[in-house]
JSON list of C-alpha atoms in Angstrom, two decimals:
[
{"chain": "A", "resi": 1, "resn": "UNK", "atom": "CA", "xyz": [-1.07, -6.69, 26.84]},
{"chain": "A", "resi": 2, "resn": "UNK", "atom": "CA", "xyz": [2.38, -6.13, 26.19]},
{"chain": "A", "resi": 3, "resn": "UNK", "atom": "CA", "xyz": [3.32, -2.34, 27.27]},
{"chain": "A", "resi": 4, "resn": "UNK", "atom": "CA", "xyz": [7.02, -2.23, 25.87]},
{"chain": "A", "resi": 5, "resn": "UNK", "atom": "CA", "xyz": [9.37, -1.94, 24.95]},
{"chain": "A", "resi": 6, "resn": "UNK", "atom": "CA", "xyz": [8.65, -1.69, 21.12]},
{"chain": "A", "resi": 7, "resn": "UNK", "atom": "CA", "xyz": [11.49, -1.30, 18.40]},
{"chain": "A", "resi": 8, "resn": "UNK", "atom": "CA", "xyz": [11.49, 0.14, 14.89]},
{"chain": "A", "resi": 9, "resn": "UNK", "atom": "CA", "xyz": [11.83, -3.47, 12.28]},
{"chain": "A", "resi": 10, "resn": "UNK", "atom": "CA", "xyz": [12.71, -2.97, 8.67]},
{"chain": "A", "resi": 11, "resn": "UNK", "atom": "CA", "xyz": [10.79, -4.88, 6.57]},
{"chain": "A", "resi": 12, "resn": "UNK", "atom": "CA", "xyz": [11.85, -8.30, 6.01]},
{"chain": "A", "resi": 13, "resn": "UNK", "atom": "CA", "xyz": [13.99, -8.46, 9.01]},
{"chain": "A", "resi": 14, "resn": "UNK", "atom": "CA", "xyz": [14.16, -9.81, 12.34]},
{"chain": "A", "resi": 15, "resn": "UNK", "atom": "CA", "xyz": [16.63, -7.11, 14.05]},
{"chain": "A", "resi": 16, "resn": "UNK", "atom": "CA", "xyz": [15.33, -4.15, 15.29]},
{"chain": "A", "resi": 17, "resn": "UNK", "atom": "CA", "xyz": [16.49, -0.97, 13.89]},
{"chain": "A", "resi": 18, "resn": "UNK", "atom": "CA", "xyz": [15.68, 2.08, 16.90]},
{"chain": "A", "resi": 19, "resn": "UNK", "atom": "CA", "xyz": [14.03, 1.58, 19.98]},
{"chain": "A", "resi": 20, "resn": "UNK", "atom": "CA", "xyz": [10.75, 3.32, 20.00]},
{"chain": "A", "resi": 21, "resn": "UNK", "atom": "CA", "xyz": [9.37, 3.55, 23.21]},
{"chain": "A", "resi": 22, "resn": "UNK", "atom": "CA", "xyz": [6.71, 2.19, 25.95]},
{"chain": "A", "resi": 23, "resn": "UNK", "atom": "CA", "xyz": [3.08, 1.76, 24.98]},
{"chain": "A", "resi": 24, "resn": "UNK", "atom": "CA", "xyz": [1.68, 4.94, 27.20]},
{"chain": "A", "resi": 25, "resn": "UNK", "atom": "CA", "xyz": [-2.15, 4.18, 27.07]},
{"chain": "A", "resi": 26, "resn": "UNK", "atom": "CA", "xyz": [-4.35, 1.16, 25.89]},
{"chain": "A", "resi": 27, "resn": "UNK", "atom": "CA", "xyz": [-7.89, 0.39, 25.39]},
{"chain": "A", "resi": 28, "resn": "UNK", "atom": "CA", "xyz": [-9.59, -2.29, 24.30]},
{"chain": "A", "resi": 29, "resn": "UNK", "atom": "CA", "xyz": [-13.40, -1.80, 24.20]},
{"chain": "A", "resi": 30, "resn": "UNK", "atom": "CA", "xyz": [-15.00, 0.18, 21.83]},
{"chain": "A", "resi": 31, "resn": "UNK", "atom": "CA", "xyz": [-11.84, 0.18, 19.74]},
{"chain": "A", "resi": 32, "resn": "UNK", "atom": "CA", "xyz": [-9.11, -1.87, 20.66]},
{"chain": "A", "resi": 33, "resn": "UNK", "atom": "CA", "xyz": [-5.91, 0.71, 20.44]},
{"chain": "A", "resi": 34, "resn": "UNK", "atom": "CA", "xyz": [-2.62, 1.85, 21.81]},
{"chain": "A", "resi": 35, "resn": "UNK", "atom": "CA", "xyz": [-0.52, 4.78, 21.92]},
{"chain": "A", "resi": 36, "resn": "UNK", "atom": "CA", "xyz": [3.07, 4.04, 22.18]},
{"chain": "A", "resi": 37, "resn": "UNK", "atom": "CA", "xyz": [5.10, 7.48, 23.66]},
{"chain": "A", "resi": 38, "resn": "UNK", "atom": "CA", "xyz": [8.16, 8.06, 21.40]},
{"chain": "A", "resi": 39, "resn": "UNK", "atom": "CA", "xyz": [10.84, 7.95, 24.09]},
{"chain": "A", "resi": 40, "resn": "UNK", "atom": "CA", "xyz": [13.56, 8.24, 21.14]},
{"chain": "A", "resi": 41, "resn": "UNK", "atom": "CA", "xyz": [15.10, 11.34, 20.35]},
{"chain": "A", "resi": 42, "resn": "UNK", "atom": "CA", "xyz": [16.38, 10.04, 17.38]},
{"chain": "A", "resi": 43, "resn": "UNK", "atom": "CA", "xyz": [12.99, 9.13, 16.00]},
{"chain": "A", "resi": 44, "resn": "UNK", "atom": "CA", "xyz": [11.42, 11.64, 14.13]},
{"chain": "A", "resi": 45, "resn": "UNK", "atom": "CA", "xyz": [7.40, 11.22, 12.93]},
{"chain": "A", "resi": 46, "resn": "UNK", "atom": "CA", "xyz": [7.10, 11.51, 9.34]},
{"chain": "A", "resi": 47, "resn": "UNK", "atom": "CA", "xyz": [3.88, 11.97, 7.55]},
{"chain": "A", "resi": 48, "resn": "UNK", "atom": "CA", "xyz": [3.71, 8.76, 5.11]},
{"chain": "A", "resi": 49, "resn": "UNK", "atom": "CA", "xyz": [3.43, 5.30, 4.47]},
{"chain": "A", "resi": 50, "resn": "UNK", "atom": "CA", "xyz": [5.67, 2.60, 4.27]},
{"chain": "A", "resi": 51, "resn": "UNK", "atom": "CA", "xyz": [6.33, 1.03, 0.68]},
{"chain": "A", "resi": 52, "resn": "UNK", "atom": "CA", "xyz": [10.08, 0.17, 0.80]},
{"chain": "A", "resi": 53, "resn": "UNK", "atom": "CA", "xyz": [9.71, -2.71, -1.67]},
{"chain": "A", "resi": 54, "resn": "UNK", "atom": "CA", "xyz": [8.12, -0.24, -4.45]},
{"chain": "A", "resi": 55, "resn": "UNK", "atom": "CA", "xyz": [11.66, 0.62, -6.41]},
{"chain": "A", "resi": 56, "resn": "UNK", "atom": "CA", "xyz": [10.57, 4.58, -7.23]},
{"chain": "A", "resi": 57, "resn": "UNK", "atom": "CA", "xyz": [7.89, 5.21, -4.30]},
{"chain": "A", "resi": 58, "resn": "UNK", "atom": "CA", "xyz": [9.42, 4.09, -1.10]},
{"chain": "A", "resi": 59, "resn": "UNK", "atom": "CA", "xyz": [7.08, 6.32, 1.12]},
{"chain": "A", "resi": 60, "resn": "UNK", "atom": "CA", "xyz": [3.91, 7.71, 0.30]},
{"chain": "A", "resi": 61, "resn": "UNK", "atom": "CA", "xyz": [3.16, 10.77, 1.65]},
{"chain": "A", "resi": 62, "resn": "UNK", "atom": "CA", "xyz": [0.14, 11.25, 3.81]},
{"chain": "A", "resi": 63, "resn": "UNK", "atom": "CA", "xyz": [-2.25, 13.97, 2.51]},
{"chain": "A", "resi": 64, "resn": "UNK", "atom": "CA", "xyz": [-5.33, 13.97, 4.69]},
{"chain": "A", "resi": 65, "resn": "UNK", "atom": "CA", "xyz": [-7.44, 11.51, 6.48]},
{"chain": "A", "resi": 66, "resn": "UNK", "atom": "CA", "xyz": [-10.68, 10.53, 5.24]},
{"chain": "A", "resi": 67, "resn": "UNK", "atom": "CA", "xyz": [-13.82, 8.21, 5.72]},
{"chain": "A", "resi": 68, "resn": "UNK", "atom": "CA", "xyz": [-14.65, 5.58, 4.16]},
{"chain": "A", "resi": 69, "resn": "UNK", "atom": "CA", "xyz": [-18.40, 6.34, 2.81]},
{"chain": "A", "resi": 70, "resn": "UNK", "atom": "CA", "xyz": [-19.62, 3.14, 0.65]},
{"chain": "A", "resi": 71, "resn": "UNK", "atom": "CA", "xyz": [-19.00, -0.65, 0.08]},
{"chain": "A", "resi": 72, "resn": "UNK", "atom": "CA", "xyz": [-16.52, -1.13, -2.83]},
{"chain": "A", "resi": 73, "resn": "UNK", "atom": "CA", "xyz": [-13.99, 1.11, -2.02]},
{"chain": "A", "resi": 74, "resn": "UNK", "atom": "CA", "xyz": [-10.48, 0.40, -3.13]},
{"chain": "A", "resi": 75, "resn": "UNK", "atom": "CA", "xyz": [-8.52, 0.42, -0.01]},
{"chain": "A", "resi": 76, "resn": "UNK", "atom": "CA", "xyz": [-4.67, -1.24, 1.39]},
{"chain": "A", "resi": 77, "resn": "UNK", "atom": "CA", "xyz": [-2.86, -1.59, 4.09]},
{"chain": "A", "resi": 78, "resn": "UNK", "atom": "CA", "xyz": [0.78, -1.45, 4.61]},
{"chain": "A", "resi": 79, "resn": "UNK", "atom": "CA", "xyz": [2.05, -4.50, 6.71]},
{"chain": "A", "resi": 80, "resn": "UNK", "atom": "CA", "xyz": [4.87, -5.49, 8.55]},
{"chain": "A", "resi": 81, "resn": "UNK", "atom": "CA", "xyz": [4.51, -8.99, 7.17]},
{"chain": "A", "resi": 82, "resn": "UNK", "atom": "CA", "xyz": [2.37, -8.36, 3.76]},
{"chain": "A", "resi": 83, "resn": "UNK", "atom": "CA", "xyz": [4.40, -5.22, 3.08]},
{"chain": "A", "resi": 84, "resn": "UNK", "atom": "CA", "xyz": [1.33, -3.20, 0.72]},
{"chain": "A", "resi": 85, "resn": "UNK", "atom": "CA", "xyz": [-2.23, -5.20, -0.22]},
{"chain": "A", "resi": 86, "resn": "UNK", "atom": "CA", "xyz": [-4.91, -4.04, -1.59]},
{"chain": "A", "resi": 87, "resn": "UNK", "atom": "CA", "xyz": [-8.75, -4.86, -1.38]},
{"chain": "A", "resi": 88, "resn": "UNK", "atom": "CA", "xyz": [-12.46, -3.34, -0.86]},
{"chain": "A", "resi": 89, "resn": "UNK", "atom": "CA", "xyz": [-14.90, -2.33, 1.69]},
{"chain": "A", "resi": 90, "resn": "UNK", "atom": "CA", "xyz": [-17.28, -4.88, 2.04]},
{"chain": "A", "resi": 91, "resn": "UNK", "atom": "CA", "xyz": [-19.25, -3.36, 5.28]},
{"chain": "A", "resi": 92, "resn": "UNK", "atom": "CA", "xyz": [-19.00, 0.15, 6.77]},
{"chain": "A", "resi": 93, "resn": "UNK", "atom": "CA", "xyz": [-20.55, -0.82, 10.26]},
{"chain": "A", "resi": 94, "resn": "UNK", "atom": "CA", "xyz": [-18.44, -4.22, 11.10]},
{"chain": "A", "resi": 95, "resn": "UNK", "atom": "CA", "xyz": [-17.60, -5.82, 14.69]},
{"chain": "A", "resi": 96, "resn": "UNK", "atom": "CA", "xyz": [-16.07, -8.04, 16.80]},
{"chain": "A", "resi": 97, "resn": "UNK", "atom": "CA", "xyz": [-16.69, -10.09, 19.65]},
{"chain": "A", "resi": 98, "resn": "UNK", "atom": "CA", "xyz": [-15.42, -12.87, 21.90]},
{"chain": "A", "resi": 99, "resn": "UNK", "atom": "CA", "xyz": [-16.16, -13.96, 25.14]},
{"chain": "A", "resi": 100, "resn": "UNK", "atom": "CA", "xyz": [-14.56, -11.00, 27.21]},
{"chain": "A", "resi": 101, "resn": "UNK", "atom": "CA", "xyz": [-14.86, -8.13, 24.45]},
{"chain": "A", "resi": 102, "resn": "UNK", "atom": "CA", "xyz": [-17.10, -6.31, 22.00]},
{"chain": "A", "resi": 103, "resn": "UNK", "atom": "CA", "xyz": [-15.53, -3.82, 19.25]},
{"chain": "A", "resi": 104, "resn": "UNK", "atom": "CA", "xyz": [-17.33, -1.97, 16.73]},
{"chain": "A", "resi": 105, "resn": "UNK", "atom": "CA", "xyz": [-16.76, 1.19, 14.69]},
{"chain": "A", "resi": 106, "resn": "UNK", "atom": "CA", "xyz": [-15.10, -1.20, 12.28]},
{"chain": "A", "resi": 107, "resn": "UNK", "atom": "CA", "xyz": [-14.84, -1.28, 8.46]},
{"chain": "A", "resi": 108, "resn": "UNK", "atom": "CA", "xyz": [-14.44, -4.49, 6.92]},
{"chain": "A", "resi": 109, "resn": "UNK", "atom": "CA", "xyz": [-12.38, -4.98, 4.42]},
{"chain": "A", "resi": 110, "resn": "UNK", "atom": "CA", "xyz": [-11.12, -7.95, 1.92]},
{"chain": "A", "resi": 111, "resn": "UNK", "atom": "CA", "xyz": [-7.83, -7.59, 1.68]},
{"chain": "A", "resi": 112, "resn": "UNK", "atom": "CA", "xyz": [-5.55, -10.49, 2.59]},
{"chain": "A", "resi": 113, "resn": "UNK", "atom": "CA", "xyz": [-3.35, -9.73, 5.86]},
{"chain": "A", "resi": 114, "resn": "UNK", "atom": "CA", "xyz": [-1.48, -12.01, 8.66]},
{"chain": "A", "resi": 115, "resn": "UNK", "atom": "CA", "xyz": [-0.38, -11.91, 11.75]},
{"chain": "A", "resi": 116, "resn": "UNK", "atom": "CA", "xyz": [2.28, -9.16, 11.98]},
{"chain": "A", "resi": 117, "resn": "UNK", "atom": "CA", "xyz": [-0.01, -6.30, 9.94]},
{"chain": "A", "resi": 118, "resn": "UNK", "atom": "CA", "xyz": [-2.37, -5.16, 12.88]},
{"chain": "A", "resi": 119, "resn": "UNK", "atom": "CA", "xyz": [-1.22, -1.45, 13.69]},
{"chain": "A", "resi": 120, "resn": "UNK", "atom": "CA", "xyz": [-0.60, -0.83, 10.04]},
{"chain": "A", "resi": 121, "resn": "UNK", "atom": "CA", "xyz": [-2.22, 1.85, 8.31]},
{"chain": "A", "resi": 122, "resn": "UNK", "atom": "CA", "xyz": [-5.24, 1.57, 5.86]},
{"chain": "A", "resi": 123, "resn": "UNK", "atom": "CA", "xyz": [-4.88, 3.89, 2.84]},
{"chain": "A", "resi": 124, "resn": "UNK", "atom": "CA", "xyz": [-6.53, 5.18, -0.50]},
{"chain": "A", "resi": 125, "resn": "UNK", "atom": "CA", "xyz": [-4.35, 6.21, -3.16]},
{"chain": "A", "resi": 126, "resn": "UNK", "atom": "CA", "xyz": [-4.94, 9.67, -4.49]},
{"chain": "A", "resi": 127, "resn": "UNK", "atom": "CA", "xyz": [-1.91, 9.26, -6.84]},
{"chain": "A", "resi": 128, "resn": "UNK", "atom": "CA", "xyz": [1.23, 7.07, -7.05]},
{"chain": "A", "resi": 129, "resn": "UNK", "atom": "CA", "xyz": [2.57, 9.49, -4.22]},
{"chain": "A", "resi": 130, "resn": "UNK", "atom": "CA", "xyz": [0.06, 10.43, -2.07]},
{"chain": "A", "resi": 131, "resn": "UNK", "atom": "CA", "xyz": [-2.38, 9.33, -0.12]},
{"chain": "A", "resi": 132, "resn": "UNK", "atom": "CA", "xyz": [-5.49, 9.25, 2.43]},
{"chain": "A", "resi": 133, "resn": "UNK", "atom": "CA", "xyz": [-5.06, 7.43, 5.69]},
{"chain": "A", "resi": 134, "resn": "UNK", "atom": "CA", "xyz": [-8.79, 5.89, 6.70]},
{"chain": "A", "resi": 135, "resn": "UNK", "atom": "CA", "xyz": [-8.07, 3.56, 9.78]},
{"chain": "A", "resi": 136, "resn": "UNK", "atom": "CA", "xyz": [-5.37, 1.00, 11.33]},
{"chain": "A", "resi": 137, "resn": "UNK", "atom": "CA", "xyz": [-5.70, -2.55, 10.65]},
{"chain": "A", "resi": 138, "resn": "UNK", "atom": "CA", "xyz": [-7.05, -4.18, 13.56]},
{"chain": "A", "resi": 139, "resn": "UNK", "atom": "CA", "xyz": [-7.48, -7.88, 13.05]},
{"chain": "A", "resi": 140, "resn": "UNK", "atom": "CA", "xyz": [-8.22, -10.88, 10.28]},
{"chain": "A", "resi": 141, "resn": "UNK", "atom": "CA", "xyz": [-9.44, -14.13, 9.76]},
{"chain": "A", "resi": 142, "resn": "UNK", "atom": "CA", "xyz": [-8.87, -16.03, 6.19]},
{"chain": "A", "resi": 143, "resn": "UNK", "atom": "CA", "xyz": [-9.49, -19.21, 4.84]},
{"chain": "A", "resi": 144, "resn": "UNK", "atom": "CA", "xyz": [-5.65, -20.90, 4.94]},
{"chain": "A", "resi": 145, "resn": "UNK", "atom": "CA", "xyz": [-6.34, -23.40, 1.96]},
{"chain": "A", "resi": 146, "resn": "UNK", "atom": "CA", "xyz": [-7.14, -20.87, -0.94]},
{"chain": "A", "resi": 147, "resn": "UNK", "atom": "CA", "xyz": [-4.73, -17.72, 0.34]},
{"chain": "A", "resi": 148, "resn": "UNK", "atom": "CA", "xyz": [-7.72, -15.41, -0.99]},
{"chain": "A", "resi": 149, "resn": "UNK", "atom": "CA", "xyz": [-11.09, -15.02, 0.73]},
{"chain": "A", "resi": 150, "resn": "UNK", "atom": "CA", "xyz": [-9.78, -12.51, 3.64]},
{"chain": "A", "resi": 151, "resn": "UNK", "atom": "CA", "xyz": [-11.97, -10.61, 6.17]},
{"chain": "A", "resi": 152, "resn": "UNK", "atom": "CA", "xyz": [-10.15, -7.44, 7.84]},
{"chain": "A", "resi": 153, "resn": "UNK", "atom": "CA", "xyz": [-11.13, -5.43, 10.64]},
{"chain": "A", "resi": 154, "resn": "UNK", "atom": "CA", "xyz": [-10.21, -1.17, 9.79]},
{"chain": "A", "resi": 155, "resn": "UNK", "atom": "CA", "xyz": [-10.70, 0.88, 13.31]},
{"chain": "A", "resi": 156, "resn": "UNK", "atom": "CA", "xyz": [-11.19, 3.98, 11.61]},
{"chain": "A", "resi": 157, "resn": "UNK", "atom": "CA", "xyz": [-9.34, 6.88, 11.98]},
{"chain": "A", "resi": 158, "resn": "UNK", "atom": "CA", "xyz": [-12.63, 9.15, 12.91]},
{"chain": "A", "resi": 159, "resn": "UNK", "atom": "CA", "xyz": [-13.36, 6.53, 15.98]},
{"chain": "A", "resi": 160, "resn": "UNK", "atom": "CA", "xyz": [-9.89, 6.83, 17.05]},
{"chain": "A", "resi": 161, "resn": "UNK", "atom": "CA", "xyz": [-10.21, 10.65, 16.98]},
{"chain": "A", "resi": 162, "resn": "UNK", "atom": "CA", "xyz": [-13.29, 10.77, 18.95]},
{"chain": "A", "resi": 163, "resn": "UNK", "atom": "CA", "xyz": [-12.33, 8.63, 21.72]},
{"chain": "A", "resi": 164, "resn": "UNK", "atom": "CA", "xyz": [-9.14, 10.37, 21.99]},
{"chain": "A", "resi": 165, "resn": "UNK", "atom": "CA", "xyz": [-10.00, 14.34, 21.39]},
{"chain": "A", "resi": 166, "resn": "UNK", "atom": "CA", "xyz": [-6.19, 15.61, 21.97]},
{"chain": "A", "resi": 167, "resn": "UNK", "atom": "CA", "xyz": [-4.87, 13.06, 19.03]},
{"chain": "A", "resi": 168, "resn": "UNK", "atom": "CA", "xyz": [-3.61, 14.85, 15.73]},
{"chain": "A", "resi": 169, "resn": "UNK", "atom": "CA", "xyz": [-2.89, 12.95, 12.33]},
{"chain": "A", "resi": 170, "resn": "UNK", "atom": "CA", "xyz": [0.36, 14.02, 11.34]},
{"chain": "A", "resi": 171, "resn": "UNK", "atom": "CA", "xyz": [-0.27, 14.79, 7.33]},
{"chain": "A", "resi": 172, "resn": "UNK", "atom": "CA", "xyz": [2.26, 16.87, 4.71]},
{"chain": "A", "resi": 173, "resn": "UNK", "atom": "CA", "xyz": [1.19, 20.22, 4.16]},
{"chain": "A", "resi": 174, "resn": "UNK", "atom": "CA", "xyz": [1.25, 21.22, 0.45]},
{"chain": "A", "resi": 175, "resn": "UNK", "atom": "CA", "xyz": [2.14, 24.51, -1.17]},
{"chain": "A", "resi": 176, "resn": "UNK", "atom": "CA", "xyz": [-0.46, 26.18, -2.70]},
{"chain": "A", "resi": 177, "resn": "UNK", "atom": "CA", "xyz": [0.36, 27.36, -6.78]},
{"chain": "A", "resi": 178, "resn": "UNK", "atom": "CA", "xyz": [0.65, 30.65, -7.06]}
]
């Protein structure tokens, strides 16, 4: 495992933008996850998604976190290398396993995503604006001749939060109307 140093990339580039920081802490079984510390002072955490190629909704703002409850919901991802894709649950209690590790707590999704999207958030939209976070894209496997039938692994965002009790989701706070 790579601990660091990891960089801030725009998408569709090559050169990073800000230095982020050292990965801090890293597990791999139940969930496989890693907390990089923001060593940055210039780098400031702000509550939304990436969506830079959208021309009028380059960040969508993150309103809550929420879990995923049947098969069929609409859910995407926002990528390094697929930028924003969309697809649905197809299992609520997926895992993975090789020779050396077992993961579960995983929601399996459909959406089509390569290598460069693991670490990139899983989302529902509430509007064209706003939206839930549900987990971090883990891993994916995909049939290469027909670009379509995709299998991702979602650690959810309540597994994460268990395992790691100090851990807050940063979310926008909205004014009430008076």
């Amino acid at each position: 495992m790579n601990f660091g140093p990891y960089s801030l990339y725009p998408w569709n580039s090559t050169t990073p933008s800000a230095l982020i920081g050292n990965m801090k802490y890293y597990i791999l079984e139940p969930i496989d996850f890693g907390l990089i510390y923001i060593e940055n002072e210039d780098i400031i955490t702000v509550p939304s998604v990436r969506n830079t190629d959208s021309e009028l909704y380059k960040e969508l703002q993150i309103d809550d976190i929420i879990s995923v409850s049947s098969n069929g919901a609409h859910l995407c991802c926002s990528g390094f290398s697929s930028h924003i894709r969309c697809g649905y649950v197809v299992a609520l209690n997926g895992f993975t396993s090789d020779e050396e590790y077992y993961n579960d707590i995983l929601v399996v999704n459909n959406l089509l995503s390569v290598q460069g999207d693991s670490g990139g958030p899983l989302f529902y939209y509430k509007n064209l604006t706003h939206v839930s976070l549900n987990g971090i894209l883990t891993g994916a496997l995909y049939n290469f001749d027909d670009n379509i039938n995709a299998i991702t692994g979602v650690i959810t965002i309540n597994s994460i939060l268990n395992l790691f009790k100090t851990l807050e989701v940063v979310t926008v706070s909205l004014n009430p109307v008076s």
